[in-house]
Structure formats: structure tokens, C-alpha cells
Coordinates of C-alpha atoms in Angstrom, one line a residue:
Chain A
M1 CA 27.4 23.4 -16.1
R2 CA 25.2 23.3 -18.9
R3 CA 23.4 19.7 -19.0
L4 CA 22.5 17.6 -15.8
V5 CA 21.3 14.0 -16.5
I6 CA 19.7 12.2 -13.8
V7 CA 19.5 8.4 -14.1
G8 CA 16.8 7.0 -12.3
A9 CA 13.5 9.1 -12.2
S10 CA 11.7 7.8 -9.0
L11 CA 11.9 9.8 -5.9
G12 CA 15.6 10.4 -5.4
G13 CA 15.7 11.7 -9.3
L14 CA 12.6 13.8 -9.1
R15 CA 14.3 15.7 -6.0
A16 CA 17.5 16.3 -7.2
A17 CA 15.8 17.7 -10.5
Q18 CA 13.5 20.3 -8.7
S19 CA 16.4 21.1 -6.2
A20 CA 18.6 21.6 -9.1
R21 CA 16.2 24.1 -10.9
T22 CA 15.2 25.8 -7.3
A23 CA 19.1 26.5 -7.2
G24 CA 19.0 28.4 -10.1
H25 CA 20.1 25.6 -13.4
D26 CA 18.9 27.2 -16.4
G27 CA 20.5 24.2 -18.5
G28 CA 19.0 21.0 -19.7
I29 CA 18.1 18.4 -17.3
V30 CA 17.5 15.1 -18.8
M31 CA 15.7 12.2 -16.7
V32 CA 16.3 8.8 -17.3
G33 CA 14.0 6.0 -15.9
R34 CA 13.8 2.5 -16.4
E35 CA 9.8 2.4 -15.6
S36 CA 7.2 4.0 -18.1
H37 CA 5.5 5.7 -15.3
L38 CA 6.3 9.4 -13.7
P39 CA 7.7 9.3 -10.4
Y40 CA 5.4 7.7 -7.5
T41 CA 5.6 7.1 -4.0
R42 CA 6.2 3.5 -3.1
P43 CA 5.3 3.1 0.8
P44 CA 1.5 2.6 -0.2
L45 CA 2.5 -0.3 -2.5
S46 CA 2.6 -2.9 0.3
K47 CA -0.1 -1.2 2.5
E48 CA -2.7 1.8 1.4
L49 CA -2.7 0.6 -2.2
L50 CA -2.9 -3.2 -1.4
K51 CA -5.9 -2.7 0.7
G52 CA -7.6 -0.4 -1.6
T53 CA -7.9 2.6 0.8
Q54 CA -5.6 4.6 -2.0
E55 CA -5.9 4.4 -5.6
I56 CA -2.8 4.4 -8.1
E57 CA -3.2 8.0 -9.3
D58 CA -2.6 8.7 -5.5
S59 CA 0.7 7.7 -5.3
A60 CA 2.1 10.1 -8.1
L61 CA 4.7 12.6 -6.9
A62 CA 3.9 16.2 -7.5
V63 CA 6.0 17.2 -10.4
G64 CA 4.4 20.5 -11.3
E65 CA 5.8 22.5 -13.8
L66 CA 9.3 21.1 -13.7
D67 CA 11.1 21.8 -16.8
V68 CA 13.0 18.5 -17.7
E69 CA 13.5 16.0 -20.8
W70 CA 12.0 12.8 -19.7
R71 CA 13.1 9.8 -21.3
L72 CA 11.1 6.8 -19.4
G73 CA 10.7 3.3 -19.6
V74 CA 14.3 3.0 -21.2
P75 CA 17.0 1.6 -18.9
A76 CA 20.6 2.9 -18.9
T77 CA 22.6 0.0 -20.0
A78 CA 26.2 1.7 -19.8
L79 CA 28.5 4.7 -18.4
D80 CA 31.1 5.9 -20.5
R81 CA 33.1 8.2 -18.4
E82 CA 35.5 9.1 -20.9
R83 CA 33.1 10.5 -23.3
R84 CA 30.7 11.6 -20.7
R85 CA 27.8 9.5 -21.9
V86 CA 25.3 7.3 -20.6
H87 CA 24.0 4.6 -23.1
L88 CA 20.3 3.5 -23.1
A89 CA 18.7 0.4 -23.9
D90 CA 17.1 2.0 -27.0
G91 CA 20.6 2.5 -28.6
T92 CA 20.9 6.1 -28.0
D93 CA 23.0 7.9 -25.8
V94 CA 22.7 11.0 -23.5
P95 CA 25.5 13.3 -23.0
Y96 CA 26.2 14.8 -19.5
D97 CA 28.4 17.3 -18.0
R98 CA 27.2 16.2 -14.5
L99 CA 25.4 13.3 -14.0
I100 CA 23.4 12.2 -11.0
I101 CA 23.0 8.4 -10.1
A102 CA 19.6 7.2 -8.5
T103 CA 18.8 4.0 -10.0
G104 CA 17.7 2.4 -6.9
C105 CA 16.5 -1.2 -6.0
R106 CA 15.0 -4.0 -7.8
A107 CA 13.4 -6.8 -5.6
R108 CA 15.6 -9.8 -5.3
P109 CA 14.6 -12.7 -7.4
W110 CA 14.7 -16.2 -6.4
T111 CA 15.2 -18.7 -9.1
G112 CA 14.1 -22.4 -7.3
P113 CA 11.6 -24.7 -8.8
G114 CA 8.4 -23.0 -9.7
A115 CA 9.7 -19.5 -9.4
T116 CA 7.8 -18.7 -13.0
L117 CA 4.2 -19.9 -12.2
A118 CA 1.3 -17.7 -12.5
G119 CA 0.4 -16.5 -9.0
V120 CA 4.1 -15.9 -8.1
H121 CA 4.7 -12.3 -7.0
T122 CA 7.5 -9.9 -6.0
L123 CA 7.0 -6.6 -4.4
R124 CA 8.9 -3.1 -5.8
D125 CA 7.2 -1.2 -8.7
L126 CA 3.8 0.0 -9.0
E127 CA 3.1 -3.0 -11.6
D128 CA 3.8 -5.4 -9.0
A129 CA 1.7 -3.9 -6.5
V130 CA -1.6 -3.7 -9.1
A131 CA -0.8 -7.6 -9.8
L132 CA -0.9 -8.4 -5.9
R133 CA -3.6 -6.2 -5.4
E134 CA -5.8 -8.4 -7.6
A135 CA -4.2 -11.6 -6.8
L136 CA -5.5 -10.4 -3.2
R137 CA -8.8 -10.0 -4.3
S138 CA -9.1 -13.5 -6.1
S139 CA -7.3 -15.5 -3.5
G140 CA -8.1 -17.1 -0.2
R141 CA -4.6 -18.1 0.8
L142 CA -1.3 -16.0 0.6
L143 CA 2.0 -17.7 1.4
I144 CA 4.8 -14.8 2.1
V145 CA 8.4 -15.6 1.8
G146 CA 10.7 -13.4 3.7
A147 CA 9.6 -11.7 6.9
G148 CA 11.5 -8.4 6.5
F149 CA 9.3 -5.3 6.4
I150 CA 7.6 -5.8 3.0
G151 CA 6.9 -9.6 3.8
C152 CA 5.4 -8.1 7.5
E153 CA 3.3 -5.3 5.8
V154 CA 1.8 -7.1 3.6
A155 CA 1.1 -9.9 5.9
A156 CA -0.8 -7.0 7.8
S157 CA -2.5 -5.6 4.5
A158 CA -3.7 -9.2 3.9
R159 CA -4.9 -10.1 6.8
E160 CA -7.1 -6.8 7.1
L161 CA -8.1 -7.8 3.8
G162 CA -9.2 -11.2 5.2
L163 CA -7.0 -13.8 3.9
D164 CA -5.5 -16.6 5.3
V165 CA -1.4 -15.6 5.4
T166 CA 1.3 -17.9 6.0
L167 CA 4.9 -16.4 6.9
V168 CA 7.8 -18.0 6.4
D169 CA 11.7 -17.1 7.2
I170 CA 14.9 -18.7 7.4
A171 CA 15.5 -16.6 10.1
A172 CA 14.5 -17.1 13.8
H173 CA 12.9 -13.7 14.0
P174 CA 11.0 -11.3 11.8
L175 CA 12.5 -7.9 11.1
L176 CA 16.0 -9.1 11.7
P177 CA 17.4 -5.6 11.2
F178 CA 16.0 -5.0 14.5
G179 CA 18.0 -7.6 16.1
P180 CA 16.8 -10.9 18.0
E181 CA 15.6 -9.1 21.3
L182 CA 12.7 -7.6 20.1
G183 CA 12.0 -10.6 17.7
E184 CA 9.5 -12.0 20.1
R185 CA 7.5 -8.7 20.1
W186 CA 7.1 -8.9 16.2
A187 CA 6.4 -12.5 16.2
A188 CA 3.6 -12.4 18.9
M189 CA 2.0 -9.7 17.1
H190 CA 1.7 -10.9 13.5
R191 CA 0.7 -14.4 15.6
D192 CA -1.9 -12.3 17.4
H193 CA -3.5 -10.8 14.2
G194 CA -4.1 -14.7 12.7
V195 CA -0.8 -15.1 10.7
D196 CA 0.5 -18.5 10.6
L197 CA 4.4 -17.7 11.2
R198 CA 7.0 -20.3 10.7
L199 CA 10.2 -19.4 11.5
G200 CA 13.6 -21.1 11.1
V201 CA 12.4 -22.7 7.5
G202 CA 12.9 -21.8 3.9
I203 CA 11.7 -22.4 0.9
A204 CA 12.4 -25.6 -1.3
A205 CA 10.1 -25.4 -4.1
L206 CA 6.7 -24.0 -5.5
V207 CA 4.4 -26.7 -6.9
G208 CA 2.0 -25.7 -9.9
R209 CA -1.5 -27.1 -11.0
D210 CA -1.9 -26.3 -14.9
G211 CA 0.9 -23.2 -14.9
R212 CA -0.7 -21.7 -11.7
V213 CA 1.4 -22.0 -8.0
S214 CA -1.1 -24.4 -5.9
R215 CA 1.4 -25.1 -2.9
A216 CA 4.7 -24.6 -1.4
E217 CA 7.1 -27.5 -0.3
L218 CA 9.2 -25.8 2.8
T219 CA 12.9 -26.8 3.7
D220 CA 11.7 -28.9 6.7
G221 CA 9.3 -31.4 4.4
T222 CA 6.0 -29.3 5.2
T223 CA 3.5 -28.2 2.4
I224 CA 1.9 -25.0 2.3
E225 CA -1.4 -24.8 0.1
A226 CA -1.7 -21.1 -1.4
D227 CA -3.6 -19.5 -4.1
A228 CA -0.6 -16.5 -4.4
V229 CA 2.8 -16.6 -3.0
L230 CA 5.0 -13.4 -2.4
L231 CA 8.6 -13.7 -2.5
A232 CA 10.1 -10.8 -0.3
L233 CA 13.4 -11.8 -0.3
G234 CA 15.2 -8.4 -0.4
S235 CA 16.4 -6.1 -2.9
V236 CA 19.6 -5.9 -5.2
L237 CA 21.0 -2.8 -6.5
N238 CA 20.4 -1.7 -10.2
T239 CA 24.2 -1.0 -10.4
D240 CA 24.6 -3.4 -13.3
W241 CA 24.8 -0.5 -16.0
L242 CA 27.7 0.9 -13.9
A243 CA 29.8 -2.6 -14.3
G244 CA 33.1 -1.0 -16.1
S245 CA 32.7 2.4 -15.6
G246 CA 35.4 2.8 -13.1
L247 CA 33.3 4.1 -10.3
E248 CA 33.6 1.8 -7.1
L249 CA 30.4 0.1 -6.6
N250 CA 30.9 -1.6 -3.0
P251 CA 28.5 -1.8 -1.1
G252 CA 27.0 0.5 -3.5
V253 CA 28.3 4.0 -5.4
V254 CA 30.7 5.0 -2.9
C255 CA 30.6 8.8 -2.4
D256 CA 32.1 11.0 0.3
A257 CA 29.3 12.8 2.6
T258 CA 28.4 15.3 -0.3
L259 CA 27.4 12.8 -2.6
T260 CA 30.1 13.1 -4.7
T261 CA 31.6 9.6 -6.1
V262 CA 35.0 8.9 -5.0
A263 CA 36.0 8.3 -8.5
D264 CA 34.5 11.3 -10.4
P265 CA 33.4 14.8 -9.1
D266 CA 31.4 15.3 -12.0
I267 CA 29.3 12.2 -11.1
L268 CA 26.9 12.4 -7.6
A269 CA 24.9 9.3 -6.4
A270 CA 21.7 9.6 -4.6
G271 CA 19.4 7.2 -2.6
D272 CA 19.5 3.4 -2.4
V273 CA 22.5 3.2 -4.6
A274 CA 24.5 5.8 -2.8
A275 CA 27.1 4.5 -0.2
V276 CA 28.2 7.2 2.0
P277 CA 30.2 7.9 5.1
L278 CA 27.7 7.9 8.3
A279 CA 28.6 9.4 11.4
L280 CA 26.8 6.9 13.5
A281 CA 28.7 3.8 11.4
A282 CA 31.9 5.4 12.2
G283 CA 32.3 7.1 8.9
A284 CA 32.0 3.7 7.2
P285 CA 30.4 4.4 3.3
T286 CA 26.9 3.1 4.3
R287 CA 23.8 2.4 2.0
V288 CA 20.4 3.3 3.3
E289 CA 17.3 2.3 1.5
H290 CA 14.6 4.4 3.3
W291 CA 12.3 6.9 1.6
T292 CA 13.4 10.1 3.6
T293 CA 17.3 9.2 2.5
A294 CA 16.3 9.0 -1.2
A295 CA 14.4 12.3 -0.7
E296 CA 17.1 14.0 1.1
H297 CA 19.7 12.5 -0.9
G298 CA 18.3 13.8 -3.9
Q299 CA 17.6 17.4 -2.7
L300 CA 21.2 17.4 -1.7
A301 CA 22.7 15.9 -4.9
G302 CA 20.5 18.4 -7.1
R303 CA 21.9 21.2 -5.5
N304 CA 25.5 19.7 -4.9
A305 CA 25.8 19.1 -8.7
L306 CA 25.8 23.0 -9.8
L307 CA 28.6 23.5 -7.6
D308 CA 32.6 23.2 -7.7
P309 CA 33.1 20.3 -5.3
A310 CA 35.2 22.3 -2.8
D311 CA 31.8 23.9 -2.2
R312 CA 29.2 21.2 -1.6
S313 CA 27.8 20.1 1.1
A314 CA 27.4 17.0 3.5
H315 CA 24.8 14.9 4.2
T316 CA 24.2 14.5 7.9
T317 CA 20.7 13.8 8.8
P318 CA 20.2 10.5 10.8
P319 CA 18.5 7.6 8.8
Y320 CA 14.5 7.8 9.6
F321 CA 12.0 4.9 8.3
W322 CA 8.9 3.3 9.4
S323 CA 6.5 0.6 8.8
D324 CA 2.8 0.5 9.4
Q325 CA 1.5 -3.2 10.6
Y326 CA -1.7 -3.4 12.0
D327 CA -2.2 -1.1 14.8
A328 CA 1.5 -0.5 15.3
K329 CA 3.3 2.3 13.5
I330 CA 6.8 1.2 14.0
Q331 CA 9.4 4.3 13.5
A332 CA 13.2 3.8 13.5
L333 CA 16.3 6.5 13.8
G334 CA 19.6 5.7 12.8
C335 CA 21.1 2.5 12.3
P336 CA 19.1 -0.5 14.4
A337 CA 20.8 -3.0 12.0
L338 CA 24.5 -2.4 13.4
A339 CA 23.8 -2.5 17.0
E340 CA 24.9 -5.1 19.3
R341 CA 22.1 -5.2 21.7
I342 CA 18.8 -3.4 22.2
E343 CA 17.5 -1.7 25.5
L344 CA 14.1 -0.4 26.1
L345 CA 14.3 3.2 27.3
E346 CA 10.9 3.8 27.9
Q347 CA 7.4 2.7 27.6
T348 CA 3.7 3.2 28.7
P349 CA 2.5 1.4 31.7
E350 CA 0.0 -0.5 28.9
G351 CA 3.1 -1.3 27.0
D352 CA 1.4 -0.4 24.0
R353 CA 3.8 2.5 23.0
W354 CA 7.8 2.1 23.8
V355 CA 11.0 3.2 22.3
A356 CA 14.2 0.8 22.6
A357 CA 18.0 2.0 22.2
C358 CA 19.8 0.0 19.4
V359 CA 23.5 0.2 21.2
A360 CA 27.0 -1.1 20.4
G361 CA 29.5 -0.7 22.9
E362 CA 28.4 2.1 25.3
R363 CA 26.8 4.1 22.4
M364 CA 23.4 4.5 21.1
L365 CA 23.3 4.1 17.4
G366 CA 19.6 4.2 16.9
I367 CA 16.4 3.8 18.2
V368 CA 13.3 1.9 17.4
G369 CA 9.6 3.1 19.0
V370 CA 6.2 1.8 18.7
N371 CA 3.2 4.5 18.7
A372 CA 5.5 6.8 20.2
A373 CA 5.8 9.5 17.0
R374 CA 5.8 12.5 19.7
R375 CA 9.1 11.2 21.2
L376 CA 11.0 10.9 18.3
P377 CA 12.1 14.8 17.7
W378 CA 13.5 14.5 21.0
Y379 CA 15.7 11.1 19.9
R380 CA 16.5 12.8 16.4
R381 CA 18.6 15.4 18.5
Q382 CA 20.7 13.2 20.2
L383 CA 21.4 11.0 17.1
T384 CA 23.7 13.2 15.0
S385 CA 26.3 11.2 16.2
P386 CA 26.4 8.6 18.7
P387 CA 25.8 9.4 21.9
P388 CA 26.8 7.7 25.0
L389 CA 23.8 5.6 26.4
A390 CA 24.2 6.7 29.6
Q391 CA 24.4 10.2 28.8
V392 CA 20.7 9.4 26.9
R393 CA 19.5 8.0 30.1
D394 CA 20.2 10.6 31.9
E395 CA 18.9 13.4 29.9
L396 CA 15.7 11.0 29.6
A397 CA 15.4 10.7 33.2
A398 CA 14.9 14.4 33.3
D399 CA 12.3 14.6 30.3
P400 CA 8.7 15.0 31.9
K401 CA 7.2 13.9 28.5
R402 CA 8.9 10.3 28.4
L403 CA 6.2 7.3 28.0
G404 CA 7.5 6.2 31.4
A405 CA 9.9 3.9 32.7
P406 CA 10.0 0.2 31.3
A407 CA 8.7 -2.3 34.0
E408 CA 11.5 -4.7 33.1
A409 CA 15.1 -4.0 32.8
S410 CA 15.7 -4.9 29.3
A411 CA 13.3 -5.8 26.0
Chain B
M1 CA 1.7 32.4 3.3
K2 CA -0.4 29.5 4.5
V3 CA 0.7 26.3 5.0
H4 CA -1.9 23.6 5.2
V5 CA -1.8 19.7 6.3
D6 CA -4.3 17.3 5.5
M7 CA -4.8 15.4 8.5
N8 CA -6.2 12.3 6.5
L9 CA -2.9 11.4 5.5
C10 CA -0.4 12.9 8.0
Q11 CA 1.0 10.0 9.9
S12 CA 3.2 11.7 12.2
H13 CA 6.5 11.1 10.8
G14 CA 7.7 14.3 12.1
E15 CA 9.8 15.1 9.2
C16 CA 8.4 18.7 8.9
V17 CA 9.2 19.1 13.0
A18 CA 12.8 18.1 12.1
V19 CA 12.8 20.9 9.5
A20 CA 11.2 23.3 11.1
P21 CA 10.1 22.6 14.8
D22 CA 9.0 26.1 15.4
I23 CA 6.1 25.8 13.1
F24 CA 5.2 22.0 13.6
Q25 CA 5.0 20.2 16.6
L26 CA 3.7 16.5 17.6
G27 CA 0.9 16.6 20.9
D28 CA 1.1 14.3 23.4
D29 CA -1.4 12.5 21.2
D30 CA 0.9 12.0 18.6
L31 CA -1.1 14.4 16.3
L32 CA 0.5 17.3 14.5
V33 CA 0.3 20.8 15.7
W34 CA 1.1 23.3 13.2
Q35 CA 1.1 27.4 12.5
E36 CA -0.9 28.1 9.5
D37 CA -0.1 31.5 8.8
V38 CA 4.0 31.4 8.6
P39 CA 6.2 34.5 7.2
D40 CA 6.9 34.7 3.8
D41 CA 11.1 34.7 4.5
R42 CA 10.0 31.1 5.7
R43 CA 9.3 29.7 2.2
A44 CA 12.3 27.6 1.8
D45 CA 12.1 26.0 5.0
M46 CA 8.1 25.3 4.3
Q47 CA 9.0 24.2 0.5
E48 CA 11.5 21.8 2.6
A49 CA 9.1 20.6 4.9
A50 CA 6.5 19.9 2.3
N51 CA 9.1 17.9 0.1
A52 CA 10.3 15.9 3.4
C53 CA 6.8 14.8 4.0
P54 CA 6.2 10.8 3.1
M55 CA 2.6 11.4 2.6
M56 CA 2.4 14.5 0.6
A57 CA 0.3 15.6 3.4
I58 CA 2.0 19.5 3.5
R59 CA 0.4 22.2 1.0
L60 CA 1.4 25.8 0.9
E61 CA -0.5 28.4 -0.4
D62 CA 0.3 32.0 -1.1

């Protein structure tokens, strides 16, 4: 294999290039990036960077002496598998022998009235975070639309900065992927910290004064005054450039467990865009938009891309992610979003540290914990495939290190 | 080799624990404890642990 092309110059792409070099690839590597930056880490963008406890430079991922040709600030526009070329926005194209797709997601746009007013933000890239940070420094009232992870983290950051925060979501609970049972806990956490949380209501229009947003009209007829608005409505895949390539793109770039696309053994995918069979999802091709998954996928894809398909190894690590809000470190393993119900498994007597199981049928598909970091390695071992909940409970009862039995029968 | 962890950065994600549970552990207070002197034949493991750290808190030294 002579030339490895990696489209996507964020965490997954960088780890792919590094691991290809570590595994001995001495041919060319071309890294194509939509953004003009060298790779950086995104988790601080909604937290430390906004609060000013971390500087922009500290977000850079260590690149070291990595021998690659960078093509930054030039998005890929098309993939021609027949001629084995990636077309770029500047009209050039890049030939490949093997290709890794790691183009990630972008913020889901909102196109309602007032969407283009000054003071209306989304948060995905470094520029977004810098602009939002400036807005938080000069604003008194922030409206956040969408109480998912980004919306909730920014709400916490903005409250810590002393802003008045209104958080709106059309859903009945914040952090919906964790299910309704835990919704009251998250809602209470934000209300206890002074957030004006409005659930079950959407945004109808943003209204401005002199081209700047000044208030929002909600679907229930109420009005929220705001100096800045964050639209945190989730993400959409950066796979438009793959249309017509013949790759299967639903629910993402469909791969086998070795991250090899099902359509083409010379093309692999990593990170947010990769739909990979997941044991915890009964083998269904599943996309996982977590930092650690992008890192793990990248590392494996870089190594696998050098090998014949039969020699490639599978990705088996259960998904892990976290969210820091106020003094709560929320951590999750597995696939909470696929659960049918939540059952509290362990909790300190004070109730400030706990772990809950995300359950479908009689099997545990994942866990959610708050301030229970030391318990996670135990659950990680349980979750390589979905274990019966009864077995988890039995083993937990015998574990002297558990936090304590929950006081009530359920969450 | 030496393994350094910047405890100002570490947020107890436990990714390093998953890679090398004999070298890294989380204590009862959720804080990381780790073995600083690691045999050179564990270099690949330690690099993987450093790469897996979401906070980029792990640094290796020869």
C-alpha cells in the first residue's frame, strides 16, 4: 500500500495517521481537513474554554513529528471510487490506495425566522466556541435551545460565569438519551443552579433589534429576552460529499466490525460517521459520537488500513462518554439510548454518587453514573456484551467496593 | 520508562485503567493512582493509555 488518504483532520483522523505510522506505514499519508486548524480536542469547547479556565492553545492535540501532508481548510466534495480519487473544494483531487473517512458531524442548523441574526450561535468548532465565549463575556442573558449534552453543559458553564440562563427543549426531560426516569434528576440539578428550564416547548422565532437578537418567541406563546442565543439542536453527519459514491450511508458510513466499509475493502471509516456493528446493540450498525470512540476507531482504522481485509481486527470496546455539569461528573458506558428502562444499582447514603443500569428486556445495555468514576472499571468489564441484569445484581451484592444499596427500588 | 500524569488535568475517566489496570487504578476518592516506573516492554500499552486519555494528562518519559 503506497498512499493512505485520511479525510477528516480531527481526533479520529489524527489517531489513524499516528497508528498507521506506528504500525510501520512508510508510504505517503495525506490528511484532508474541512477546518483550517491542526487537530484539536472538542470537549473543552462547551466547558473549560467557555469559562476561561483553559486557553485555545491548550486544545491542540499533540501532533509531534508526524510525517503527513496536511490539506487543511479544504473540504472534500466528492469521492470517485472508480478512479480512486477524493475531490476537494479547491478543484484539486487526491489519489488514494486506501482511504479512511473520518469527517465527523456538524451542528444541526435551524432555519426558522431570525436564524441569521447576530448573537445567534451554534457550537461545534473552535471558532464557534471563541465566538460564544466572547458573547458570554458581553451578555447578561443567554437563551439555550436544546437541553442535550451541549445545551446542558453550556448552561452550567454560563451559570458559573454568572449569566441568567434560560434552557428550552421540546422534550419533556433534559438529556433525553438517558431516558425519562432520570430526567427529574437532571432537571432538578439545573433548576437548583438557577437555570430557568422550560420543557415541552420549542422555539417559534427569534426577533432582533438592529440586526441583533433580542428575544425569542416560544411555541407556547411566551417570550424570552436574551442577549445571546445558542442553538444546540444536535448534529448532522458530514457525509454529503459521499453521495453517489456507492458507499452505504444509512445510518452512517456502514462498516463491518473492522471499520471496513461493506462496499469497498480499500475504504474504512472512523468516529462519528462510522456505523459499526455493536454487540450491545445486537450487532446492528450503530453510530457513536463520543470522543473515546473517535480515538479508538482512528487508532484501529490506521492499523487495519495497512492490512489485507482478512487480517484486520475488530473494534470491541463498549462506548464510553462523560459530561461535566456543575459539580456532577456524569459518565456513561454502553448504549443508554437503546434502553427500555433505568434501574438504580448503587448509591451513597447521601445520594450524591450513584450508578444506574440501562436495561432492555432482562439485559443491561449500559450504565449511567454520577460522581462514581471509581466504579466504572467494574462495569466496563461487565459490558463487553449485554449481561443479564440479575447476574450484575448478584455480583454487585458481593462487591465490597460498591457505593451502597439504593434506598428506593427504582430511580 | 517513567509515566507522568498531570493531576491538574486528570478527571478520572478511567480510560488508562481500561488499557492497563495493573499500572493505573482509581482510588476510593475517585482519584487516579498509578505506577510511575514502568518496564520498557510496556511502551506500547503506555502509549495507548496516553492516547486514550481524553484530557491528554499522561506523558511518557524515557
